[in-house]
CSV table of C-alpha atoms in Angstrom, one decimal:
chain,number,residue,atom,x,y,z
A,477,UNK,CA,155.4,276.7,47.6
A,478,UNK,CA,151.8,275.5,47.4
A,479,UNK,CA,150.4,274.6,50.8
A,480,UNK,CA,148.0,271.7,50.3
A,481,UNK,CA,146.5,272.1,53.8
A,482,UNK,CA,145.8,275.7,53.8
A,483,UNK,CA,144.0,276.7,50.6
A,484,UNK,CA,142.2,279.9,51.6
A,485,UNK,CA,142.5,283.0,53.7
A,486,UNK,CA,139.7,281.7,55.9
A,487,UNK,CA,141.5,278.5,56.7
A,488,UNK,CA,144.8,280.4,57.3
A,489,UNK,CA,142.9,282.5,59.8
A,490,UNK,CA,141.6,279.5,61.6
A,491,UNK,CA,145.1,277.9,61.7
A,492,UNK,CA,146.5,281.1,63.2
A,493,UNK,CA,143.8,281.1,65.8
A,494,UNK,CA,145.0,277.6,66.6
A,495,UNK,CA,148.6,279.0,66.8
A,496,UNK,CA,147.4,281.5,69.4
A,497,UNK,CA,145.7,278.7,71.3
A,498,UNK,CA,148.9,276.6,71.1
A,499,UNK,CA,151.2,279.4,72.3
A,500,UNK,CA,148.9,280.1,75.2
A,501,UNK,CA,148.5,276.4,76.1
A,502,UNK,CA,152.1,276.4,77.4
A,503,UNK,CA,151.5,279.1,79.9
A,504,UNK,CA,149.4,277.3,82.5
A,505,UNK,CA,151.8,274.3,82.7
A,506,UNK,CA,154.9,276.6,83.0
A,507,UNK,CA,153.2,279.0,85.4
A,508,UNK,CA,152.0,276.2,87.6
A,509,UNK,CA,155.4,274.5,87.6
A,510,UNK,CA,157.0,277.9,88.5
A,511,UNK,CA,154.8,278.4,91.5
A,512,UNK,CA,155.0,274.8,92.6
A,513,UNK,CA,158.5,275.6,93.8
A,514,UNK,CA,158.7,276.1,97.6
A,515,UNK,CA,159.5,279.7,98.7
A,516,UNK,CA,163.1,280.5,98.4
A,517,UNK,CA,164.1,277.1,96.9
A,518,UNK,CA,165.4,276.4,93.4
A,519,UNK,CA,166.3,279.9,92.4
A,520,UNK,CA,167.8,278.7,89.1
A,521,UNK,CA,164.7,276.8,88.0
A,522,UNK,CA,162.6,279.8,89.1
A,523,UNK,CA,164.5,282.2,87.0
A,524,UNK,CA,164.5,279.9,84.0
A,525,UNK,CA,160.8,279.3,84.2
A,526,UNK,CA,160.0,283.0,84.7
A,527,UNK,CA,162.0,284.1,81.6
A,528,UNK,CA,160.3,281.4,79.5
A,529,UNK,CA,156.8,282.4,80.7
A,530,UNK,CA,157.5,286.0,79.7
A,531,UNK,CA,158.7,284.9,76.3
A,532,UNK,CA,155.7,282.7,75.8
A,533,UNK,CA,153.6,285.8,76.3
A,534,UNK,CA,155.7,287.4,73.5
A,535,UNK,CA,155.0,284.4,71.2
A,536,UNK,CA,151.3,284.6,72.0
A,537,UNK,CA,151.4,288.3,71.0
A,538,UNK,CA,153.3,287.5,67.8
A,539,UNK,CA,150.7,285.0,66.9
A,540,UNK,CA,148.0,287.6,67.5
A,541,UNK,CA,149.9,290.0,65.3
A,542,UNK,CA,150.0,287.5,62.5
A,543,UNK,CA,146.2,286.9,62.7
A,544,UNK,CA,145.6,290.6,62.8
A,545,UNK,CA,147.8,291.2,59.8
A,546,UNK,CA,145.6,289.1,57.6
A,547,UNK,CA,142.4,290.6,58.8
A,548,UNK,CA,141.5,288.1,61.6
A,549,UNK,CA,140.2,288.9,65.1
A,550,UNK,CA,142.0,287.1,67.9
A,551,UNK,CA,139.6,285.9,70.6
A,552,UNK,CA,141.1,284.2,73.7
A,553,UNK,CA,137.7,284.0,75.3
A,554,UNK,CA,136.0,281.5,73.0
A,555,UNK,CA,134.9,278.3,74.6
A,556,UNK,CA,137.6,275.6,74.5
A,557,UNK,CA,140.4,278.1,74.0
A,558,UNK,CA,142.1,276.9,77.2
A,559,UNK,CA,142.8,273.2,76.7
A,560,UNK,CA,141.4,270.6,79.1
A,561,UNK,CA,144.6,269.4,80.6
A,562,UNK,CA,146.4,267.1,79.9
A,563,UNK,CA,146.5,268.5,76.3
A,564,UNK,CA,147.9,266.3,73.6
A,565,UNK,CA,150.7,267.5,71.3
A,566,UNK,CA,152.2,265.6,68.4
A,567,UNK,CA,155.8,264.6,68.5
A,568,UNK,CA,156.6,262.8,65.3
A,569,UNK,CA,155.0,259.4,65.1
A,570,UNK,CA,153.8,259.5,68.7
A,571,UNK,CA,151.9,262.0,70.8
A,572,UNK,CA,152.8,263.4,74.1
A,573,UNK,CA,150.8,265.1,76.7
A,574,UNK,CA,151.4,268.3,78.6
A,575,UNK,CA,149.7,268.7,81.9
A,576,UNK,CA,149.3,271.1,84.8
A,577,UNK,CA,151.4,269.8,87.7
A,578,UNK,CA,154.5,270.3,89.9
A,579,UNK,CA,158.0,270.9,88.6
A,580,UNK,CA,159.5,267.4,88.4
A,581,UNK,CA,161.8,265.4,86.1
A,582,UNK,CA,158.7,264.2,84.2
A,583,UNK,CA,157.2,267.7,83.6
A,584,UNK,CA,160.7,268.8,82.5
A,585,UNK,CA,160.7,266.1,79.9
A,586,UNK,CA,157.4,267.3,78.5
A,587,UNK,CA,158.6,270.9,78.5
A,588,UNK,CA,161.7,269.9,76.5
A,589,UNK,CA,159.5,268.2,74.0
A,590,UNK,CA,157.3,271.3,73.6
A,591,UNK,CA,160.4,273.4,73.0
A,592,UNK,CA,162.1,271.2,70.5
A,593,UNK,CA,159.7,269.9,68.0
A,594,UNK,CA,160.9,267.4,65.5
A,595,UNK,CA,160.5,268.1,61.7
A,596,UNK,CA,159.2,265.3,59.5
A,597,UNK,CA,162.1,263.3,57.9
A,598,UNK,CA,162.7,264.3,54.2
A,599,UNK,CA,160.2,262.6,51.9
A,600,UNK,CA,157.8,261.8,54.7
A,601,UNK,CA,154.3,263.4,55.0
A,602,UNK,CA,154.1,266.3,57.4
A,603,UNK,CA,150.7,264.8,58.5
A,604,UNK,CA,150.1,262.0,60.9
A,605,UNK,CA,146.7,260.3,61.2
A,606,UNK,CA,145.4,260.0,64.7
A,607,UNK,CA,142.2,258.8,66.0
A,608,UNK,CA,140.7,261.0,68.6
A,609,UNK,CA,140.3,258.4,71.3
A,610,UNK,CA,140.0,260.6,74.3
A,611,UNK,CA,138.5,263.9,75.4
A,612,UNK,CA,141.7,265.8,75.8
A,613,UNK,CA,142.4,268.9,73.7
A,614,UNK,CA,144.5,268.0,70.7
A,615,UNK,CA,146.7,270.9,69.5
A,616,UNK,CA,148.3,271.2,66.1
A,617,UNK,CA,145.5,269.6,64.2
A,618,UNK,CA,144.9,270.1,60.4
A,619,UNK,CA,142.2,272.4,59.1
A,620,UNK,CA,138.8,271.0,59.4
A,621,UNK,CA,139.9,267.4,60.2
A,622,UNK,CA,140.7,266.8,63.9
A,623,UNK,CA,141.7,263.2,63.1
A,624,UNK,CA,144.7,264.5,61.2
A,625,UNK,CA,147.6,266.2,63.0
A,626,UNK,CA,150.8,267.8,62.0
A,627,UNK,CA,153.9,265.7,62.5
A,628,UNK,CA,155.1,268.3,65.0
A,629,UNK,CA,154.7,271.8,66.2
A,630,UNK,CA,157.5,272.7,63.8
A,631,UNK,CA,155.5,271.3,60.9
A,632,UNK,CA,152.4,273.1,62.1
A,633,UNK,CA,154.2,276.4,61.8
A,634,UNK,CA,156.0,275.5,58.6
A,635,UNK,CA,152.6,274.9,56.9
A,636,UNK,CA,151.4,278.4,58.1
A,637,UNK,CA,154.6,280.0,56.8
A,638,UNK,CA,154.2,278.3,53.4
A,639,UNK,CA,150.6,279.2,53.2
A,640,UNK,CA,151.2,282.9,53.8
A,641,UNK,CA,153.7,283.1,51.0
A,642,UNK,CA,151.5,281.1,48.6
A,643,UNK,CA,148.2,282.9,49.4
A,644,UNK,CA,149.8,286.3,49.1
A,645,UNK,CA,151.4,285.4,45.7
A,646,UNK,CA,147.9,284.3,44.5
A,647,UNK,CA,146.4,287.6,45.8
A,648,UNK,CA,149.2,289.6,44.2
A,649,UNK,CA,148.5,288.0,40.8
A,650,UNK,CA,145.0,289.6,41.1
A,651,UNK,CA,146.5,292.9,42.3
A,652,UNK,CA,145.5,292.3,45.9
A,653,UNK,CA,147.2,291.2,49.1
A,654,UNK,CA,146.2,289.1,52.1
A,655,UNK,CA,147.7,291.7,54.5
A,656,UNK,CA,144.5,293.6,54.8
A,657,UNK,CA,144.6,294.1,58.6
A,658,UNK,CA,144.5,297.5,60.2
A,659,UNK,CA,148.1,298.3,61.2
A,660,UNK,CA,146.8,300.0,64.4
A,661,UNK,CA,145.9,296.5,65.7
A,662,UNK,CA,149.5,295.4,65.6
A,663,UNK,CA,151.1,295.2,69.1
A,664,UNK,CA,154.6,296.6,69.0
A,665,UNK,CA,157.5,296.6,71.5
A,666,UNK,CA,156.5,299.8,73.3
A,667,UNK,CA,153.5,297.8,74.7
A,668,UNK,CA,155.4,294.8,75.9
A,669,UNK,CA,157.7,294.6,78.9
A,670,UNK,CA,160.7,292.5,77.9
A,671,UNK,CA,164.4,292.9,77.3
A,672,UNK,CA,164.6,293.9,73.7
A,673,UNK,CA,162.6,295.3,70.8
A,674,UNK,CA,161.2,292.0,69.6
A,675,UNK,CA,157.8,293.0,68.3
A,676,UNK,CA,157.3,294.6,65.0
A,677,UNK,CA,154.3,295.3,62.8
A,678,UNK,CA,153.5,292.5,60.5
A,679,UNK,CA,152.5,293.9,57.1
A,680,UNK,CA,153.9,291.7,54.4
A,681,UNK,CA,155.2,288.1,53.8
A,682,UNK,CA,158.8,289.1,54.9
A,683,UNK,CA,157.8,290.5,58.3
A,684,UNK,CA,155.4,287.5,58.8
A,685,UNK,CA,158.1,285.0,58.1
A,686,UNK,CA,160.5,286.8,60.4
A,687,UNK,CA,157.8,286.5,63.2
A,688,UNK,CA,157.3,282.8,62.7
A,689,UNK,CA,161.0,282.2,62.6
A,690,UNK,CA,161.4,284.0,65.9
A,691,UNK,CA,158.7,281.9,67.6
A,692,UNK,CA,160.4,278.7,66.3
A,693,UNK,CA,163.9,279.8,67.0
A,694,UNK,CA,163.3,281.2,70.5
A,695,UNK,CA,161.9,277.7,71.3
A,696,UNK,CA,164.2,275.3,69.8
A,697,UNK,CA,167.1,277.5,68.7
A,698,UNK,CA,168.2,278.7,65.3
A,699,UNK,CA,169.1,275.6,63.3
A,700,UNK,CA,169.4,274.0,66.7
A,701,UNK,CA,172.1,276.5,67.8
A,702,UNK,CA,172.1,277.1,71.6
A,703,UNK,CA,172.3,280.9,71.3
A,704,UNK,CA,170.3,283.0,68.9
A,705,UNK,CA,171.5,286.0,66.9
A,706,UNK,CA,171.0,288.3,69.9
A,707,UNK,CA,173.0,286.1,72.2
A,708,UNK,CA,169.9,284.8,73.8
A,709,UNK,CA,169.6,281.2,74.8
A,710,UNK,CA,166.8,279.1,73.3
A,711,UNK,CA,164.0,277.7,75.6
A,712,UNK,CA,165.0,274.1,74.8
A,713,UNK,CA,168.5,274.8,76.1
A,714,UNK,CA,167.3,276.8,79.0
A,715,UNK,CA,165.3,273.8,80.2
A,716,UNK,CA,168.1,271.4,79.3
A,717,UNK,CA,170.3,273.2,81.9
A,718,UNK,CA,168.0,271.9,84.6
A,719,UNK,CA,168.6,268.3,83.4
A,720,UNK,CA,172.4,268.8,83.0
A,721,UNK,CA,172.8,270.7,86.2
A,722,UNK,CA,175.0,273.3,84.4
A,723,UNK,CA,174.5,276.6,82.5
A,724,UNK,CA,175.5,276.9,78.9
A,725,UNK,CA,177.9,279.6,77.7
A,726,UNK,CA,178.9,280.8,74.3
A,727,UNK,CA,180.9,278.2,72.4
A,728,UNK,CA,179.4,275.2,74.2
A,729,UNK,CA,178.3,272.1,72.4
A,730,UNK,CA,174.7,270.9,73.1
A,731,UNK,CA,176.0,267.8,74.9
A,732,UNK,CA,178.4,269.6,77.1
A,733,UNK,CA,177.5,272.9,78.9
A,734,UNK,CA,180.5,274.4,80.6
A,735,UNK,CA,179.0,277.4,82.5
A,736,UNK,CA,178.4,277.6,86.2
A,737,UNK,CA,176.9,274.6,88.0
A,738,UNK,CA,173.3,274.7,89.1
A,739,UNK,CA,171.2,272.2,91.1
A,740,UNK,CA,167.5,271.5,91.3
A,741,UNK,CA,166.1,270.1,94.5
A,742,UNK,CA,163.2,268.2,93.1
A,743,UNK,CA,161.9,267.6,96.7
A,744,UNK,CA,161.7,271.4,97.4
A,745,UNK,CA,158.4,271.5,95.4
A,746,UNK,CA,154.9,271.5,96.8
A,747,UNK,CA,153.3,268.0,96.3
A,748,UNK,CA,150.4,269.3,94.1
A,749,UNK,CA,147.9,267.2,92.3
A,750,UNK,CA,148.4,266.9,88.5
A,751,UNK,CA,145.6,268.0,86.2
A,752,UNK,CA,143.2,268.7,89.1
A,753,UNK,CA,139.6,269.5,88.2
A,754,UNK,CA,137.0,271.4,90.2
A,755,UNK,CA,134.9,268.3,90.3
A,756,UNK,CA,137.5,266.7,92.7
A,757,UNK,CA,137.0,269.5,95.2
A,758,UNK,CA,134.2,269.5,97.7
A,759,UNK,CA,131.6,272.1,96.7
A,760,UNK,CA,131.5,275.0,99.0
A,761,UNK,CA,135.0,274.2,100.5
A,762,UNK,CA,137.6,276.9,100.8
A,763,UNK,CA,139.6,275.0,98.2
A,764,UNK,CA,136.7,275.0,95.8
A,765,UNK,CA,136.1,278.7,96.3
A,766,UNK,CA,139.8,279.5,95.8
A,767,UNK,CA,139.9,277.4,92.6
A,768,UNK,CA,136.8,279.2,91.3
A,769,UNK,CA,138.3,282.6,92.2
A,770,UNK,CA,141.5,281.8,90.3
A,771,UNK,CA,139.7,280.6,87.2
A,772,UNK,CA,137.6,283.8,87.3
A,773,UNK,CA,140.8,285.9,87.5
A,774,UNK,CA,142.3,283.9,84.7
A,775,UNK,CA,139.2,284.5,82.6
A,776,UNK,CA,139.6,288.2,83.1
A,777,UNK,CA,143.2,288.0,82.1
A,778,UNK,CA,142.3,286.3,78.8
A,779,UNK,CA,139.6,289.0,78.3
A,780,UNK,CA,142.3,291.7,78.9
A,781,UNK,CA,144.6,290.0,76.3
A,782,UNK,CA,141.7,289.9,73.8
A,783,UNK,CA,141.2,293.6,74.2
A,784,UNK,CA,145.0,294.2,73.8
A,785,UNK,CA,144.9,292.2,70.5
A,786,UNK,CA,141.8,294.0,69.2
A,787,UNK,CA,142.9,297.6,68.9
A,788,UNK,CA,143.9,298.4,72.5
A,789,UNK,CA,147.6,297.4,72.6
A,790,UNK,CA,148.3,299.6,75.7
A,791,UNK,CA,146.3,297.2,77.7
A,792,UNK,CA,149.1,294.6,77.3
A,793,UNK,CA,151.3,296.7,79.6
A,794,UNK,CA,149.1,295.6,82.5
A,795,UNK,CA,148.8,292.0,81.4
A,796,UNK,CA,152.3,290.6,82.1
A,797,UNK,CA,152.5,292.0,85.6
A,798,UNK,CA,149.0,290.8,86.1
A,799,UNK,CA,150.0,287.3,85.1
A,800,UNK,CA,152.6,287.2,87.9
A,801,UNK,CA,150.1,288.5,90.3
A,802,UNK,CA,148.4,285.2,90.0
A,803,UNK,CA,151.1,283.9,92.3
A,804,UNK,CA,149.1,284.8,95.4
A,805,UNK,CA,145.9,283.1,94.1
A,806,UNK,CA,147.8,280.0,92.9
A,807,UNK,CA,149.7,279.8,96.2
A,808,UNK,CA,146.4,279.6,98.1
A,809,UNK,CA,145.7,276.4,96.2
A,810,UNK,CA,149.1,274.8,96.1
A,811,UNK,CA,149.9,275.3,99.8
A,812,UNK,CA,146.7,273.8,101.0
A,813,UNK,CA,146.1,270.0,101.3
A,814,UNK,CA,143.4,268.2,99.4
A,815,UNK,CA,141.0,266.2,101.5
A,816,UNK,CA,142.0,262.6,101.9
A,817,UNK,CA,145.7,263.2,102.0
A,818,UNK,CA,146.2,263.2,98.3
A,819,UNK,CA,148.7,265.9,98.1
A,820,UNK,CA,148.0,269.6,97.7
A,821,UNK,CA,145.5,271.4,95.4
A,822,UNK,CA,146.4,273.2,92.2
A,823,UNK,CA,144.8,275.7,89.8
A,824,UNK,CA,142.4,273.9,87.5
A,825,UNK,CA,142.3,276.3,84.5
A,826,UNK,CA,138.7,275.4,83.8
A,827,UNK,CA,137.8,278.6,82.0
B,1270,UNK,CA,148.2,262.3,110.2
B,1271,UNK,CA,151.8,262.1,111.6
B,1272,UNK,CA,152.9,263.9,114.7
B,1273,UNK,CA,155.0,266.7,113.0
B,1274,UNK,CA,151.9,267.5,110.9
B,1275,UNK,CA,149.8,267.7,114.0
B,1276,UNK,CA,152.3,270.2,115.4
B,1277,UNK,CA,152.2,272.3,112.2
B,1278,UNK,CA,148.4,272.2,112.1
B,1279,UNK,CA,148.2,273.3,115.7
B,1280,UNK,CA,150.7,276.1,115.0
B,1281,UNK,CA,148.5,277.2,112.0
B,1282,UNK,CA,145.3,277.0,114.1
B,1283,UNK,CA,146.9,279.1,116.9
B,1284,UNK,CA,148.2,281.6,114.3
B,1285,UNK,CA,144.7,281.9,112.8
B,1286,UNK,CA,143.2,282.6,116.2
B,1287,UNK,CA,145.9,285.2,116.9
B,1288,UNK,CA,146.0,287.0,113.5
B,1289,UNK,CA,142.3,286.8,112.7
B,1290,UNK,CA,143.2,285.4,109.3
B,1291,UNK,CA,141.8,282.0,108.3
B,1292,UNK,CA,144.1,278.9,108.4
B,1293,UNK,CA,143.5,278.4,104.7
B,1294,UNK,CA,144.9,281.8,103.9
B,1295,UNK,CA,147.8,281.4,106.3
B,1296,UNK,CA,148.8,278.1,104.7
B,1297,UNK,CA,148.4,279.9,101.4
B,1298,UNK,CA,151.3,282.2,102.1
B,1299,UNK,CA,153.6,279.1,101.9
B,1300,UNK,CA,155.4,280.3,105.0
B,1301,UNK,CA,153.8,278.1,107.8
B,1302,UNK,CA,156.7,275.6,107.9
B,1303,UNK,CA,159.3,278.3,107.8
B,1304,UNK,CA,157.7,280.3,110.6
B,1305,UNK,CA,157.2,277.3,112.9
B,1306,UNK,CA,160.9,276.4,112.3
B,1307,UNK,CA,161.9,280.0,113.1
B,1308,UNK,CA,159.9,280.0,116.4
B,1309,UNK,CA,161.3,276.6,117.4
B,1310,UNK,CA,164.8,277.8,116.8
B,1311,UNK,CA,164.3,281.0,118.9
B,1312,UNK,CA,161.9,280.2,121.7
B,1313,UNK,CA,162.7,277.5,124.3
B,1314,UNK,CA,160.8,274.3,123.5
B,1315,UNK,CA,159.0,274.0,126.9
B,1316,UNK,CA,157.5,277.5,126.4
B,1317,UNK,CA,156.3,276.5,122.9
B,1318,UNK,CA,154.9,273.3,124.1
B,1319,UNK,CA,153.0,275.1,126.9
B,1320,UNK,CA,151.7,277.7,124.4
B,1321,UNK,CA,150.5,274.9,122.1
B,1322,UNK,CA,148.9,272.8,124.9
B,1323,UNK,CA,147.3,275.9,126.5
B,1324,UNK,CA,145.8,276.8,123.1
B,1325,UNK,CA,144.6,273.3,122.4
B,1326,UNK,CA,142.7,273.3,125.7
B,1327,UNK,CA,140.8,276.6,124.9
B,1328,UNK,CA,137.1,276.4,124.0
B,1329,UNK,CA,136.0,276.8,120.4
B,1330,UNK,CA,133.5,279.2,118.9
B,1331,UNK,CA,132.7,282.6,120.4
B,1332,UNK,CA,134.3,281.6,123.7
B,1333,UNK,CA,137.7,281.3,122.0
B,1334,UNK,CA,138.6,285.0,121.8
B,1335,UNK,CA,138.1,285.9,125.4
B,1336,UNK,CA,139.8,282.7,126.4
B,1337,UNK,CA,142.7,283.5,124.2
B,1338,UNK,CA,143.1,286.9,125.8
B,1339,UNK,CA,142.9,285.7,129.4
B,1340,UNK,CA,144.6,282.3,128.9
B,1341,UNK,CA,147.4,283.2,126.6
B,1342,UNK,CA,147.8,286.9,125.8
B,1343,UNK,CA,147.6,287.9,129.5
B,1344,UNK,CA,150.0,285.2,130.5
B,1345,UNK,CA,153.4,286.8,131.3
B,1346,UNK,CA,155.4,283.9,129.8
B,1347,UNK,CA,153.2,283.0,126.8
B,1348,UNK,CA,151.7,286.4,125.9
B,1349,UNK,CA,154.9,288.0,124.5
B,1350,UNK,CA,155.5,285.0,122.3
B,1351,UNK,CA,151.9,285.0,121.0
B,1352,UNK,CA,152.2,288.7,120.2
B,1353,UNK,CA,155.4,288.0,118.4
B,1354,UNK,CA,153.6,285.4,116.3
B,1355,UNK,CA,151.1,288.0,115.1
B,1356,UNK,CA,154.0,290.3,114.1
B,1357,UNK,CA,155.7,287.4,112.4
B,1358,UNK,CA,152.7,286.6,110.1
B,1359,UNK,CA,152.0,290.3,109.3
B,1360,UNK,CA,155.6,291.3,108.6
B,1361,UNK,CA,157.4,288.1,107.7
B,1362,UNK,CA,159.9,289.2,110.3
B,1363,UNK,CA,160.8,288.2,113.8
B,1364,UNK,CA,161.0,290.9,116.4
B,1365,UNK,CA,163.2,290.6,119.5
B,1366,UNK,CA,161.2,289.6,122.6
B,1367,UNK,CA,160.8,292.4,125.2
B,1368,UNK,CA,163.9,292.9,127.6
B,1369,UNK,CA,161.8,292.0,130.6
B,1370,UNK,CA,160.7,288.7,129.0
B,1371,UNK,CA,164.3,287.9,128.0
B,1372,UNK,CA,165.5,288.6,131.6
B,1373,UNK,CA,162.8,286.4,133.1
B,1374,UNK,CA,162.6,283.5,130.6
B,1375,UNK,CA,165.9,283.4,128.8
B,1376,UNK,CA,167.3,284.7,125.6
B,1377,UNK,CA,168.6,282.8,122.6
B,1378,UNK,CA,171.1,283.9,120.0
B,1379,UNK,CA,168.4,283.9,117.3
B,1380,UNK,CA,166.2,286.3,119.2
B,1381,UNK,CA,167.1,289.4,117.1
B,1382,UNK,CA,165.1,291.6,114.8
B,1383,UNK,CA,165.3,289.9,111.4
B,1384,UNK,CA,163.4,289.2,108.3
B,1385,UNK,CA,162.8,285.4,107.9
B,1386,UNK,CA,163.5,285.4,104.1
B,1387,UNK,CA,162.8,287.5,101.1
B,1388,UNK,CA,159.8,285.3,100.3
B,1389,UNK,CA,158.5,285.8,103.8
B,1390,UNK,CA,158.8,289.5,103.5
B,1391,UNK,CA,156.6,289.4,100.3
B,1392,UNK,CA,154.2,287.0,101.9
B,1393,UNK,CA,153.6,289.2,105.0
B,1394,UNK,CA,149.9,289.6,105.6
B,1395,UNK,CA,150.3,293.4,106.0
B,1396,UNK,CA,150.5,294.0,102.3
B,1397,UNK,CA,147.3,292.1,101.4
B,1398,UNK,CA,145.4,293.6,104.3
B,1399,UNK,CA,146.5,297.1,103.3
B,1400,UNK,CA,145.7,296.4,99.6
B,1401,UNK,CA,149.3,297.3,98.8
B,1402,UNK,CA,152.3,295.8,97.0
B,1403,UNK,CA,155.3,294.6,99.0
B,1404,UNK,CA,157.5,297.7,99.0
B,1405,UNK,CA,160.5,297.2,96.7
B,1406,UNK,CA,159.4,293.8,95.6
B,1407,UNK,CA,156.7,294.5,93.1
B,1408,UNK,CA,156.4,292.2,90.1
B,1409,UNK,CA,158.3,293.3,87.0
B,1410,UNK,CA,157.1,295.8,84.5
B,1411,UNK,CA,157.5,299.5,84.1
B,1412,UNK,CA,154.8,301.3,86.0
B,1413,UNK,CA,153.4,298.0,87.4
B,1414,UNK,CA,153.5,299.5,90.9
B,1415,UNK,CA,150.6,301.7,89.8
B,1416,UNK,CA,148.4,298.7,89.2
B,1417,UNK,CA,146.1,297.5,92.0
B,1418,UNK,CA,147.2,294.3,93.6
B,1419,UNK,CA,145.4,291.1,92.7
B,1420,UNK,CA,142.0,290.9,94.3
B,1421,UNK,CA,141.8,294.7,94.4
B,1422,UNK,CA,140.4,295.3,91.0
B,1423,UNK,CA,137.2,296.9,92.1
B,1424,UNK,CA,138.0,299.6,94.6
């Protein structure tokens, strides 16, 4: 199928760079919500968030593999890579924002929207016109026109999938291929700590389509099924368990989970500020220094990932444990009160 | 600021003076409330109140440390509790008060050697001070115990 949005390999590369940015953009909100839980409380929510964060790292790596496969160079250190939160995401005709804040019923709603993107109704354009009327980072934009956005995250990925097929067919007609990347730059399962072998080298349209499908399905579920082929529950349903106070088990309908009960104590969460910025912290204060220290550690983490995605895959083995080491630095912020009694501090992710 | 918060803040300030670790870092463990609750469940309230009021009356600055030693640590009734607070913050665990103290000032059912919680164990100051990972509670990942802890990147 022709992809009217993505007409050249250069544009495809730039859209895949946006996919890497998109997959990463979920990590700060999820990680912050995870560590906003008070020590020892909400073990179910903690476990659910932890698993999802690890899999978002997997999706990030898959996006990097896709870009590497077509001769691109992932760079997680470019200016603006980390959104200025709240970031804006499309959800059909309307947008929604995802921010950095405490675990709450409201943040859970945003997380559910991230994980279950709507597809444009049949016959409707997959684009939505938006005026950029604020300074927040808009994700899922069209190539070279930030006032146009995809209908949803699902449509954003569908356009990439179509473009890969289309551009590779065009290349093949000339006896070429778009899969010109060095296979050594592919990050495969031996470099990633996770349950199963879920990373494979992307070398052709079939392995690329499989990768995109995994990212979409692990989020929203395979054709909206609760459990995937490997018996693994989709992120959307993992989160929905927190809303329905019950786990899903095989055979359940989406409306009615029948597994063990679980409870979330929304009050057992540190009262952290939402979308805090460094500018709100008194310069030279302990809070300010701790926020700067965290941002610096996070910048190093992104530099580490960039190395892993540029020919040093073994570096990724350190990256996931390192991400969870942020707990101590984040806790310094979320357990300490802001001046003026406005709740507690939080990481600002101003990289 | 409400009264319970004042009590927590006083507890953290006392703990900072005793442990030599700044109040900011102590609060950053997330354990301040849990430790205060543990102390209040184990040590008779009049003794805690005396410990807090004695500490609140100490001078600030350079004079604090000698005053802490003579006014609290050398006190037969308050000293043992204060030393236990140091152990509590460093280990995330409560140690039974000395037999002589228990004989003189009373013993409660909760005054046994015990870890406050799994989170407190991991939050113990000993690990960070030693530049080590909490034994048996390292973050996930094969071989991750071989990585330096956060903040220890440049040995």
